[in-house]
Amino acid sequence: MKVLLITLWVLLFFILTNTKFVVSVGICRDNEQRALETLKKEVDDPSNILSSWVVGKDCCEWIGVVCNNLTRHVIELSISIDMFDLRHLRINNLEWLTSLSSLENLRMERVDLSKANEWLRVINMLPCLVDLRLSSCRLHHITPQLDHHNFSSLKSLDLSENYNLSSSVPKWVFNLPNLVSLDLNGCNFTGPFPDGPVNLTSLTTFKASDNSFNCRLPKWLFDLNNLEHIDLYSSGIEGAIQSKSGNITKLKHLDLFGNNLNATIPNWIYQCKDLESLGLGGNHLEGTVSSLISNLSSIISIGLSSNMLSGKLPNVIGKLGKLEYLSFSGNQFEGDISELFNVKSNFLSVGLRNTSFLSTLRLGNNKLTGALPESVGQLSMLEDFFISNNRLEGVVTESHFSKLTHLRYFRASRNNLTLKVSRNWIPSFQATVIQIGRWNIGPLFPMWLRTQKQIAYVDISDGGIQGEVPTWFWNLSSQIDFLNISHNQFIGEVPIISTDEQSVSPLMYLASNNFSGPLPLISTNVRELDLSNNFFSKGLSNFLCEAKNGFYELMILNLGGYDLSEEIPDCWMNWPELTVLILRDNNLIGSLPRSMEVLSNLLSLDLQRNRLNGPFPSSLENCSKLHKIDLAENVFIGKLPSWLGMRFPALIVFILRSNKFDGELPQELCHLKDLQILDLANNTFVGIIPRCIGNFRAMVKGKKKEEYDLDLQYSFYKGALIESATVTTKGNMYQYDTILALFTSMDMSSNNLSGDIPISVTHLAGLRSFNLSKNNLTGRIPNDIGDMKVLESVDLSENQLYGQIPQSFSSLSTLSYLNLSDNNFSGMIPLSTQLQSFDPTSFQGNKLCGLPLLVNCSPDGNIPNHEYEDDESDKYEVDWFYISMAIGFALSFWGVCGSLLFKRSWRHAYFRFLDRSWEMLFAKLPIC
C-alpha cells in the first residue's frame, strides 16, 4: 500500500511539473509579473491587441501567457498576429525578457521588432528555451558568429520572413544538436553554407527557401540521417546535386524549385522509398528521367517542370499508384505520349484498378508526338490537364473525356489535334478553363461550350471556325475573364462587350477575323482588347469619344490594320490606364492630339505605317514609362527634341524609320541607356554620330530573356500579347517577337550623316546588327570592331570610308552578313572563315584584294603590280601619240593627193603651179 501511495505521489508530481495551464494555481511570480507589465506599458499597441493584459491582474491569466502549474514561472509567451490581420503591434525593447528565466516557448509572429536591435543578445540569456519563433518580425540584424550561446535545449527555431536580415547565413544555427526544426525561409541570407563539421543530428526539417545563397548545396546536408523535410526553393543554389548521399532514408519532402541547379538527377533520389514530394522544377537539369523512378512507391507529387530534361518519358511513371501531381512541362521530352498510357492500369492505384488519384497532369511545352490515347478519359480524378505546345496530332473524341467528371482546367493549345464530337454533345465536366487554340474545331461553332456554366477562360483561336458568333455565346462572354476567338473566319457585328463587373480583369482577343460594322463599345472594367485586322467601318471617334461611363480600366488596346482614314480624336482623357496602344497599319492623318499627354502609364506605342505628320509629338513628353516607340513610315518632320533622352529613361525599342526628320542627332539620345533597338534609317539627319553612342547599356552587355520578360510582358496572361518590332537586318526586314529579347540593333542608314565612326561604338559588345550604310561617313573602321563578339550583320556600304579592313574582323565568328561595298577601302581582305564565305559583291567598289575577290594580293598586301600598271598606262599614252600622228599624216596625204587624183581641173592647176614655180626658181639662179 505504501509503495502504491509513493507511486501515486510521484505520478502526481510528474503531471503537475510537466503540464501547462493557461490559468495556474496562485499568481505569477513578482519579478515576471513586473517584466510583463513593463512590456504592456511600453508596447506600441494602437489596436489594443494586448487588451487582456490588465496591470495588477495575475499575468498567468493573460491571453498568450502560460505558467508552470507548480513553480508559477512563465514558461510560454505567445504574441501573434494573424497573416490577414491589419492590426499593428511594435515592441522596441526586449530587455524585460531576461526576467523570464524559465521561458521555454517564445512566439512572436508578425510583431514589429525592427527597433529591438539587441534581440539576439537578450534571447541568448534564456537558458531553458525550447521553441523560438520570430517570423515576420522585421528583424534587421543577426550576428553570423556567436562565441557562446545558450541554445543547447532549442528544438525549434523559426526566423522566417525577416527579409531585412540581409547578412551571411549565421553559422551558429548549424551547431544545435537538439534542433529538430530550422526555418530560415525569406531572410535574404547570403552564402555560402559552412563547410562543416555541423552538429544537427536531431534535425528533421530544414527550410531556407527564398534567400540568396548563390552557392552549392552543402555536402553535409544529405548526410543528416534524420532529415525528413528539405525546403530550399528560390534560394540561389548552384551547381549539381551531389551524386552520392549518406543514409538519408527518411526523406519525405525535397523542394529545390527555382534554383540554378544543373547536371542530371542523381540516382540516390530514386532510392528514397519514403519520399512523398519531389520538387526540382525551375532549374537547368539535363539528361533523362531514369526508370528507377518506379522505386518511389510513396510518391504523391513530382515536379520537374522548366528544366532541360530530354529523352522519352519512362512509362513506369504511370505505375506510381499514389501519384496525385505530375508536372513535366517546359522541358525537351520527346516520343509518343501514348507511352505514358501503354498499360491500361497506368496511373491507377494498385488496390483499386478502376480509380485514379492523379489530379494534375502537366506535360505542356515539350516535343511529345503521337495521338492522345483514349485511356486519358479513365483518369476520373483529373482536374488539371496541360498538354499545350507539343506536336500531338490525330483526333480527339468524346471518349477522351468519358470519365473526366472533375476536369476544371483543360489546356491543350498549339497542337495539330482535331476535335470530333457530336453536335449535341454534353460533356461530363464543368470546366473553368478550356484552351484549345490552333485545334481543328470548325467549320461549325462548338455548341457544347453552351453547357459550361462555370467557364472563365476560353481559347478557341485559329480553329477554322466560320460564320457568325451565336448570340448565346456573346451573352456567355459576360462572365468570362479571358476570351480568345482570334484568327478564325467569324463575320457579322460585335455587340457591346459587356462583362460582369465582378470580373477581375476581362481580356478580349477578337483579332484577325471578318467582323464588320462599328467598333463595339466596352464595359469600363475590360482590361485588354484586341480588335485588330478586321473590317470595322467606323473609326476611333465612335469608340473613344462616345464613352459616357467615366474612366475606363483598359490597359491594352490594339486597333491596328483597319485602314482607318481620319485624325486621331482628342478623347484620351477617359483612358488613363492604357499601357499598350497599337494603331499601326491604318491611314490615320494629322498630328497626335494633346489629350494623349494623360497616358502617363503608357509602356508601348505603335503607330507604324500611317500618314501622321508634324514634329516629334510633344504630347508624349509625360509618357515617361515608355518601353517602345514606333513611329516608322509616317510623315513626321523636324528635329528630335533634346528632352527625348531625358523623358524616356526606360526606352528599349525606338523606331523612327522612313520619316522626314532632319537636323543633328541630339547628344541626349545617349541617355537612353536601356535602348535595345534603335532605328533612325531613311530620314535626313545630318552631322556626326554622337561620340557617346557607347553608353547604350543594353547594347554593351545584352539582356537575358528573363530580364526582358519583366520589361516587355504586358498581358495578364503570358503570351496573349507578344511585343514585336520590325527590324531591317542582313539586307531584309524581319518581324521579331518571341526572340526580340535576344536581339539588339542599331540602324542609321540612308541619312546624311558625316564624320567618322565613333570608336566608342566598339564598346557595344552586345550589338547584333549594325547598319550605317548610305551616308557620307569618312575615316577608318575602328580597329577594335572585333570586340563586338556577337555581331551578326554589318552594313557600312555606300560611304566614303577608307583604309584597310581591320584584322579584328576575322574574330567575328557570328557574322553572317557583311556589306562594305562602294567605299574607298584598300589592301588585303583579312583571312577568316566568315569573310571569305561572303559574296564578292560585299567588297566591290573598293581597292581590295584577296578572297572572295578574284584579284590576288602582292606579298606586301596590295593589288599586285599596282605601280607597273601605272607605267603601262603611260606607255599606252605614248603609243597613242604616234598612232594619232600616223592617222593625221594619212588624212593629210589623202586629203591633198586624193583631190588631185580624182578632180582633173585641180590636178591641171596644181601642175601648172609647179611649172611656174620651177621656172621662177631657175630664172633667179646665177649662170656659170
PDB file of C-alpha atoms in Angstrom, residues 632-827:
ATOM      1  CA  ALA A 632       8.015  54.287 -88.634  1.00  0.00           C
ATOM      2  CA  GLU A 633       6.709  55.032 -92.121  1.00  0.00           C
ATOM      3  CA  ASN A 634       4.834  58.241 -91.399  1.00  0.00           C
ATOM      4  CA  VAL A 635       5.482  61.863 -92.418  1.00  0.00           C
ATOM      5  CA  PHE A 636       6.882  63.310 -89.193  1.00  0.00           C
ATOM      6  CA  ILE A 637       9.273  66.224 -89.702  1.00  0.00           C
ATOM      7  CA  GLY A 638      11.763  68.414 -87.874  1.00  0.00           C
ATOM      8  CA  LYS A 639      14.499  67.873 -85.341  1.00  0.00           C
ATOM      9  CA  LEU A 640      14.421  65.426 -82.479  1.00  0.00           C
ATOM     10  CA  PRO A 641      13.764  67.301 -79.216  1.00  0.00           C
ATOM     11  CA  SER A 642      16.523  67.406 -76.634  1.00  0.00           C
ATOM     12  CA  TRP A 643      14.094  66.270 -73.905  1.00  0.00           C
ATOM     13  CA  LEU A 644      13.674  62.920 -75.646  1.00  0.00           C
ATOM     14  CA  GLY A 645      16.704  61.366 -73.960  1.00  0.00           C
ATOM     15  CA  MET A 646      15.696  62.592 -70.507  1.00  0.00           C
ATOM     16  CA  ARG A 647      11.985  61.826 -70.564  1.00  0.00           C
ATOM     17  CA  PHE A 648      12.202  58.165 -71.665  1.00  0.00           C
ATOM     18  CA  PRO A 649      14.716  56.556 -69.276  1.00  0.00           C
ATOM     19  CA  ALA A 650      13.210  53.075 -69.726  1.00  0.00           C
ATOM     20  CA  LEU A 651      13.000  53.099 -73.549  1.00  0.00           C
ATOM     21  CA  ILE A 652      14.020  49.777 -75.122  1.00  0.00           C
ATOM     22  CA  VAL A 653      12.695  49.991 -78.700  1.00  0.00           C
ATOM     23  CA  PHE A 654      12.901  53.303 -80.590  1.00  0.00           C
ATOM     24  CA  ILE A 655      11.955  53.218 -84.293  1.00  0.00           C
ATOM     25  CA  LEU A 656      11.635  56.359 -86.441  1.00  0.00           C
ATOM     26  CA  ARG A 657      12.405  54.752 -89.827  1.00  0.00           C
ATOM     27  CA  SER A 658      11.152  56.321 -93.056  1.00  0.00           C
ATOM     28  CA  ASN A 659      10.002  59.745 -91.938  1.00  0.00           C
ATOM     29  CA  LYS A 660      11.293  63.243 -92.725  1.00  0.00           C
ATOM     30  CA  PHE A 661      13.153  64.003 -89.525  1.00  0.00           C
ATOM     31  CA  ASP A 662      16.199  66.209 -90.007  1.00  0.00           C
ATOM     32  CA  GLY A 663      18.868  68.111 -88.112  1.00  0.00           C
ATOM     33  CA  GLU A 664      21.662  66.764 -85.945  1.00  0.00           C
ATOM     34  CA  LEU A 665      21.209  63.846 -83.591  1.00  0.00           C
ATOM     35  CA  PRO A 666      20.950  65.253 -80.038  1.00  0.00           C
ATOM     36  CA  GLN A 667      23.604  64.228 -77.524  1.00  0.00           C
ATOM     37  CA  GLU A 668      20.763  63.492 -75.088  1.00  0.00           C
ATOM     38  CA  LEU A 669      19.988  60.406 -77.172  1.00  0.00           C
ATOM     39  CA  CYS A 670      22.798  58.707 -75.284  1.00  0.00           C
ATOM     40  CA  HIS A 671      20.791  58.897 -72.048  1.00  0.00           C
ATOM     41  CA  LEU A 672      18.599  56.053 -73.353  1.00  0.00           C
ATOM     42  CA  LYS A 673      20.797  53.504 -71.641  1.00  0.00           C
ATOM     43  CA  ASP A 674      18.313  50.603 -71.885  1.00  0.00           C
ATOM     44  CA  LEU A 675      17.899  51.024 -75.631  1.00  0.00           C
ATOM     45  CA  GLN A 676      17.971  47.691 -77.426  1.00  0.00           C
ATOM     46  CA  ILE A 677      16.568  48.584 -80.871  1.00  0.00           C
ATOM     47  CA  LEU A 678      17.480  51.976 -82.405  1.00  0.00           C
ATOM     48  CA  ASP A 679      16.231  52.585 -85.961  1.00  0.00           C
ATOM     49  CA  LEU A 680      16.654  56.077 -87.418  1.00  0.00           C
ATOM     50  CA  ALA A 681      17.046  54.924 -91.025  1.00  0.00           C
ATOM     51  CA  ASN A 682      15.733  56.688 -94.122  1.00  0.00           C
ATOM     52  CA  ASN A 683      15.444  60.214 -92.742  1.00  0.00           C
ATOM     53  CA  THR A 684      17.577  63.293 -93.446  1.00  0.00           C
ATOM     54  CA  PHE A 685      19.647  63.547 -90.274  1.00  0.00           C
ATOM     55  CA  VAL A 686      22.931  65.432 -90.672  1.00  0.00           C
ATOM     56  CA  GLY A 687      26.088  65.988 -88.667  1.00  0.00           C
ATOM     57  CA  ILE A 688      28.221  63.486 -86.831  1.00  0.00           C
ATOM     58  CA  ILE A 689      27.204  60.392 -84.924  1.00  0.00           C
ATOM     59  CA  PRO A 690      27.242  61.272 -81.183  1.00  0.00           C
ATOM     60  CA  ARG A 691      30.550  60.274 -79.551  1.00  0.00           C
ATOM     61  CA  CYS A 692      28.637  58.923 -76.540  1.00  0.00           C
ATOM     62  CA  ILE A 693      26.985  56.178 -78.573  1.00  0.00           C
ATOM     63  CA  GLY A 694      28.798  53.571 -76.496  1.00  0.00           C
ATOM     64  CA  ASN A 695      26.626  54.413 -73.474  1.00  0.00           C
ATOM     65  CA  PHE A 696      23.738  52.176 -74.537  1.00  0.00           C
ATOM     66  CA  ARG A 697      23.938  49.736 -71.634  1.00  0.00           C
ATOM     67  CA  ALA A 698      21.684  47.048 -73.127  1.00  0.00           C
ATOM     68  CA  MET A 699      23.841  47.004 -76.278  1.00  0.00           C
ATOM     69  CA  VAL A 700      27.019  46.750 -74.222  1.00  0.00           C
ATOM     70  CA  LYS A 701      26.217  43.535 -72.385  1.00  0.00           C
ATOM     71  CA  GLY A 702      22.870  42.478 -73.828  1.00  0.00           C
ATOM     72  CA  LYS A 703      19.905  41.335 -71.780  1.00  0.00           C
ATOM     73  CA  LYS A 704      18.883  37.956 -70.532  1.00  0.00           C
ATOM     74  CA  LYS A 705      15.500  36.810 -71.709  1.00  0.00           C
ATOM     75  CA  GLU A 706      14.109  36.719 -68.189  1.00  0.00           C
ATOM     76  CA  GLU A 707      15.115  40.359 -67.687  1.00  0.00           C
ATOM     77  CA  TYR A 708      13.373  41.294 -70.914  1.00  0.00           C
ATOM     78  CA  ASP A 709      10.228  39.373 -69.968  1.00  0.00           C
ATOM     79  CA  LEU A 710       9.871  41.579 -66.923  1.00  0.00           C
ATOM     80  CA  ASP A 711      10.154  44.693 -69.108  1.00  0.00           C
ATOM     81  CA  LEU A 712       8.016  43.810 -72.113  1.00  0.00           C
ATOM     82  CA  GLN A 713       5.467  41.355 -70.757  1.00  0.00           C
ATOM     83  CA  TYR A 714       2.289  43.402 -70.754  1.00  0.00           C
ATOM     84  CA  SER A 715      -0.598  40.956 -70.820  1.00  0.00           C
ATOM     85  CA  PHE A 716      -2.047  39.471 -67.668  1.00  0.00           C
ATOM     86  CA  TYR A 717      -1.811  36.061 -69.376  1.00  0.00           C
ATOM     87  CA  LYS A 718       1.729  35.423 -70.590  1.00  0.00           C
ATOM     88  CA  GLY A 719       1.816  35.060 -74.357  1.00  0.00           C
ATOM     89  CA  ALA A 720      -1.590  36.626 -75.017  1.00  0.00           C
ATOM     90  CA  LEU A 721       0.130  39.725 -76.410  1.00  0.00           C
ATOM     91  CA  ILE A 722       3.722  39.424 -77.570  1.00  0.00           C
ATOM     92  CA  GLU A 723       5.719  42.605 -78.057  1.00  0.00           C
ATOM     93  CA  SER A 724       7.186  42.840 -81.555  1.00  0.00           C
ATOM     94  CA  ALA A 725       9.387  45.067 -83.692  1.00  0.00           C
ATOM     95  CA  THR A 726      10.067  45.238 -87.417  1.00  0.00           C
ATOM     96  CA  VAL A 727      13.831  45.396 -87.888  1.00  0.00           C
ATOM     97  CA  THR A 728      15.982  45.667 -91.009  1.00  0.00           C
ATOM     98  CA  THR A 729      18.972  43.364 -90.735  1.00  0.00           C
ATOM     99  CA  LYS A 730      21.003  41.167 -93.056  1.00  0.00           C
ATOM    100  CA  GLY A 731      19.621  43.077 -96.028  1.00  0.00           C
ATOM    101  CA  ASN A 732      15.979  42.242 -95.289  1.00  0.00           C
ATOM    102  CA  MET A 733      13.147  43.237 -92.964  1.00  0.00           C
ATOM    103  CA  TYR A 734      12.178  40.823 -90.209  1.00  0.00           C
ATOM    104  CA  GLN A 735       9.447  40.785 -87.594  1.00  0.00           C
ATOM    105  CA  TYR A 736      10.896  39.931 -84.185  1.00  0.00           C
ATOM    106  CA  ASP A 737       8.568  38.936 -81.377  1.00  0.00           C
ATOM    107  CA  THR A 738       9.324  35.909 -79.208  1.00  0.00           C
ATOM    108  CA  ILE A 739      13.098  36.350 -79.645  1.00  0.00           C
ATOM    109  CA  LEU A 740      13.051  40.147 -79.516  1.00  0.00           C
ATOM    110  CA  ALA A 741      14.606  39.817 -76.057  1.00  0.00           C
ATOM    111  CA  LEU A 742      17.773  38.414 -77.547  1.00  0.00           C
ATOM    112  CA  PHE A 743      18.167  40.945 -80.366  1.00  0.00           C
ATOM    113  CA  THR A 744      19.963  44.294 -80.413  1.00  0.00           C
ATOM    114  CA  SER A 745      20.145  46.544 -83.454  1.00  0.00           C
ATOM    115  CA  MET A 746      21.391  49.996 -84.494  1.00  0.00           C
ATOM    116  CA  ASP A 747      20.336  51.325 -87.897  1.00  0.00           C
ATOM    117  CA  MET A 748      21.164  54.872 -89.050  1.00  0.00           C
ATOM    118  CA  SER A 749      21.296  54.085 -92.753  1.00  0.00           C
ATOM    119  CA  SER A 750      20.078  56.331 -95.588  1.00  0.00           C
ATOM    120  CA  ASN A 751      20.703  59.684 -93.910  1.00  0.00           C
ATOM    121  CA  ASN A 752      23.234  62.478 -94.496  1.00  0.00           C
ATOM    122  CA  LEU A 753      25.480  61.737 -91.534  1.00  0.00           C
ATOM    123  CA  SER A 754      29.119  62.735 -91.852  1.00  0.00           C
ATOM    124  CA  GLY A 755      32.351  62.406 -89.910  1.00  0.00           C
ATOM    125  CA  ASP A 756      33.891  59.147 -88.786  1.00  0.00           C
ATOM    126  CA  ILE A 757      32.538  56.111 -86.980  1.00  0.00           C
ATOM    127  CA  PRO A 758      32.994  56.783 -83.231  1.00  0.00           C
ATOM    128  CA  ILE A 759      35.496  54.485 -81.554  1.00  0.00           C
ATOM    129  CA  SER A 760      33.022  54.128 -78.656  1.00  0.00           C
ATOM    130  CA  VAL A 761      30.797  52.004 -80.890  1.00  0.00           C
ATOM    131  CA  THR A 762      33.166  49.103 -80.256  1.00  0.00           C
ATOM    132  CA  HIS A 763      32.053  49.180 -76.595  1.00  0.00           C
ATOM    133  CA  LEU A 764      28.694  47.772 -77.736  1.00  0.00           C
ATOM    134  CA  ALA A 765      29.762  44.171 -77.257  1.00  0.00           C
ATOM    135  CA  GLY A 766      26.136  43.008 -77.130  1.00  0.00           C
ATOM    136  CA  LEU A 767      25.142  44.543 -80.502  1.00  0.00           C
ATOM    137  CA  ARG A 768      23.964  42.058 -83.136  1.00  0.00           C
ATOM    138  CA  SER A 769      23.049  44.237 -86.116  1.00  0.00           C
ATOM    139  CA  PHE A 770      24.892  47.408 -87.178  1.00  0.00           C
ATOM    140  CA  ASN A 771      23.913  49.476 -90.246  1.00  0.00           C
ATOM    141  CA  LEU A 772      25.411  52.870 -91.187  1.00  0.00           C
ATOM    142  CA  SER A 773      25.101  52.465 -94.947  1.00  0.00           C
ATOM    143  CA  LYS A 774      24.200  55.211 -97.454  1.00  0.00           C
ATOM    144  CA  ASN A 775      25.603  58.160 -95.528  1.00  0.00           C
ATOM    145  CA  ASN A 776      28.624  60.439 -96.047  1.00  0.00           C
ATOM    146  CA  LEU A 777      30.860  58.887 -93.413  1.00  0.00           C
ATOM    147  CA  THR A 778      34.627  59.191 -93.746  1.00  0.00           C
ATOM    148  CA  GLY A 779      37.623  57.844 -91.877  1.00  0.00           C
ATOM    149  CA  ARG A 780      38.512  54.286 -90.982  1.00  0.00           C
ATOM    150  CA  ILE A 781      36.610  51.412 -89.407  1.00  0.00           C
ATOM    151  CA  PRO A 782      37.623  51.303 -85.692  1.00  0.00           C
ATOM    152  CA  ASN A 783      40.361  48.687 -85.210  1.00  0.00           C
ATOM    153  CA  ASP A 784      38.618  47.141 -82.178  1.00  0.00           C
ATOM    154  CA  ILE A 785      35.430  46.223 -84.058  1.00  0.00           C
ATOM    155  CA  GLY A 786      36.371  42.609 -83.335  1.00  0.00           C
ATOM    156  CA  ASP A 787      35.414  43.242 -79.694  1.00  0.00           C
ATOM    157  CA  MET A 788      31.775  43.230 -80.783  1.00  0.00           C
ATOM    158  CA  LYS A 789      31.699  39.466 -80.437  1.00  0.00           C
ATOM    159  CA  VAL A 790      28.033  38.800 -81.211  1.00  0.00           C
ATOM    160  CA  LEU A 791      27.720  40.872 -84.396  1.00  0.00           C
ATOM    161  CA  GLU A 792      25.634  39.038 -86.964  1.00  0.00           C
ATOM    162  CA  SER A 793      25.080  41.780 -89.545  1.00  0.00           C
ATOM    163  CA  VAL A 794      27.274  44.738 -90.554  1.00  0.00           C
ATOM    164  CA  ASP A 795      26.429  47.144 -93.394  1.00  0.00           C
ATOM    165  CA  LEU A 796      28.754  50.126 -93.980  1.00  0.00           C
ATOM    166  CA  SER A 797      28.220  50.328 -97.750  1.00  0.00           C
ATOM    167  CA  GLU A 798      27.927  53.494 -99.844  1.00  0.00           C
ATOM    168  CA  ASN A 799      30.004  55.791 -97.668  1.00  0.00           C
ATOM    169  CA  GLN A 800      33.459  57.334 -98.113  1.00  0.00           C
ATOM    170  CA  LEU A 801      35.321  55.180 -95.628  1.00  0.00           C
ATOM    171  CA  TYR A 802      38.934  54.349 -96.412  1.00  0.00           C
ATOM    172  CA  GLY A 803      41.924  52.434 -95.144  1.00  0.00           C
ATOM    173  CA  GLN A 804      42.294  48.740 -94.586  1.00  0.00           C
ATOM    174  CA  ILE A 805      39.626  46.419 -93.225  1.00  0.00           C
ATOM    175  CA  PRO A 806      40.684  45.855 -89.573  1.00  0.00           C
ATOM    176  CA  GLN A 807      42.279  42.478 -88.928  1.00  0.00           C
ATOM    177  CA  SER A 808      39.968  42.059 -85.900  1.00  0.00           C
ATOM    178  CA  PHE A 809      37.092  41.417 -88.335  1.00  0.00           C
ATOM    179  CA  SER A 810      38.442  37.883 -88.583  1.00  0.00           C
ATOM    180  CA  SER A 811      37.424  37.181 -84.960  1.00  0.00           C
ATOM    181  CA  LEU A 812      33.719  37.867 -85.604  1.00  0.00           C
ATOM    182  CA  SER A 813      32.664  34.223 -85.682  1.00  0.00           C
ATOM    183  CA  THR A 814      28.923  35.002 -85.574  1.00  0.00           C
ATOM    184  CA  LEU A 815      28.976  37.329 -88.592  1.00  0.00           C
ATOM    185  CA  SER A 816      26.555  36.109 -91.289  1.00  0.00           C
ATOM    186  CA  TYR A 817      26.023  39.299 -93.326  1.00  0.00           C
ATOM    187  CA  LEU A 818      28.596  41.902 -94.392  1.00  0.00           C
ATOM    188  CA  ASN A 819      28.416  44.741 -96.892  1.00  0.00           C
ATOM    189  CA  LEU A 820      31.418  47.084 -97.263  1.00  0.00           C
ATOM    190  CA  SER A 821      30.834  47.899-100.913  1.00  0.00           C
ATOM    191  CA  ASP A 822      31.236  51.303-102.582  1.00  0.00           C
ATOM    192  CA  ASN A 823      33.748  52.876-100.225  1.00  0.00           C
ATOM    193  CA  ASN A 824      37.463  53.605-100.585  1.00  0.00           C
ATOM    194  CA  PHE A 825      38.869  50.618 -98.715  1.00  0.00           C
ATOM    195  CA  SER A 826      42.197  49.254 -99.874  1.00  0.00           C
ATOM    196  CA  GLY A 827      44.557  46.415 -99.137  1.00  0.00           C
TER     197      GLY A 827
END
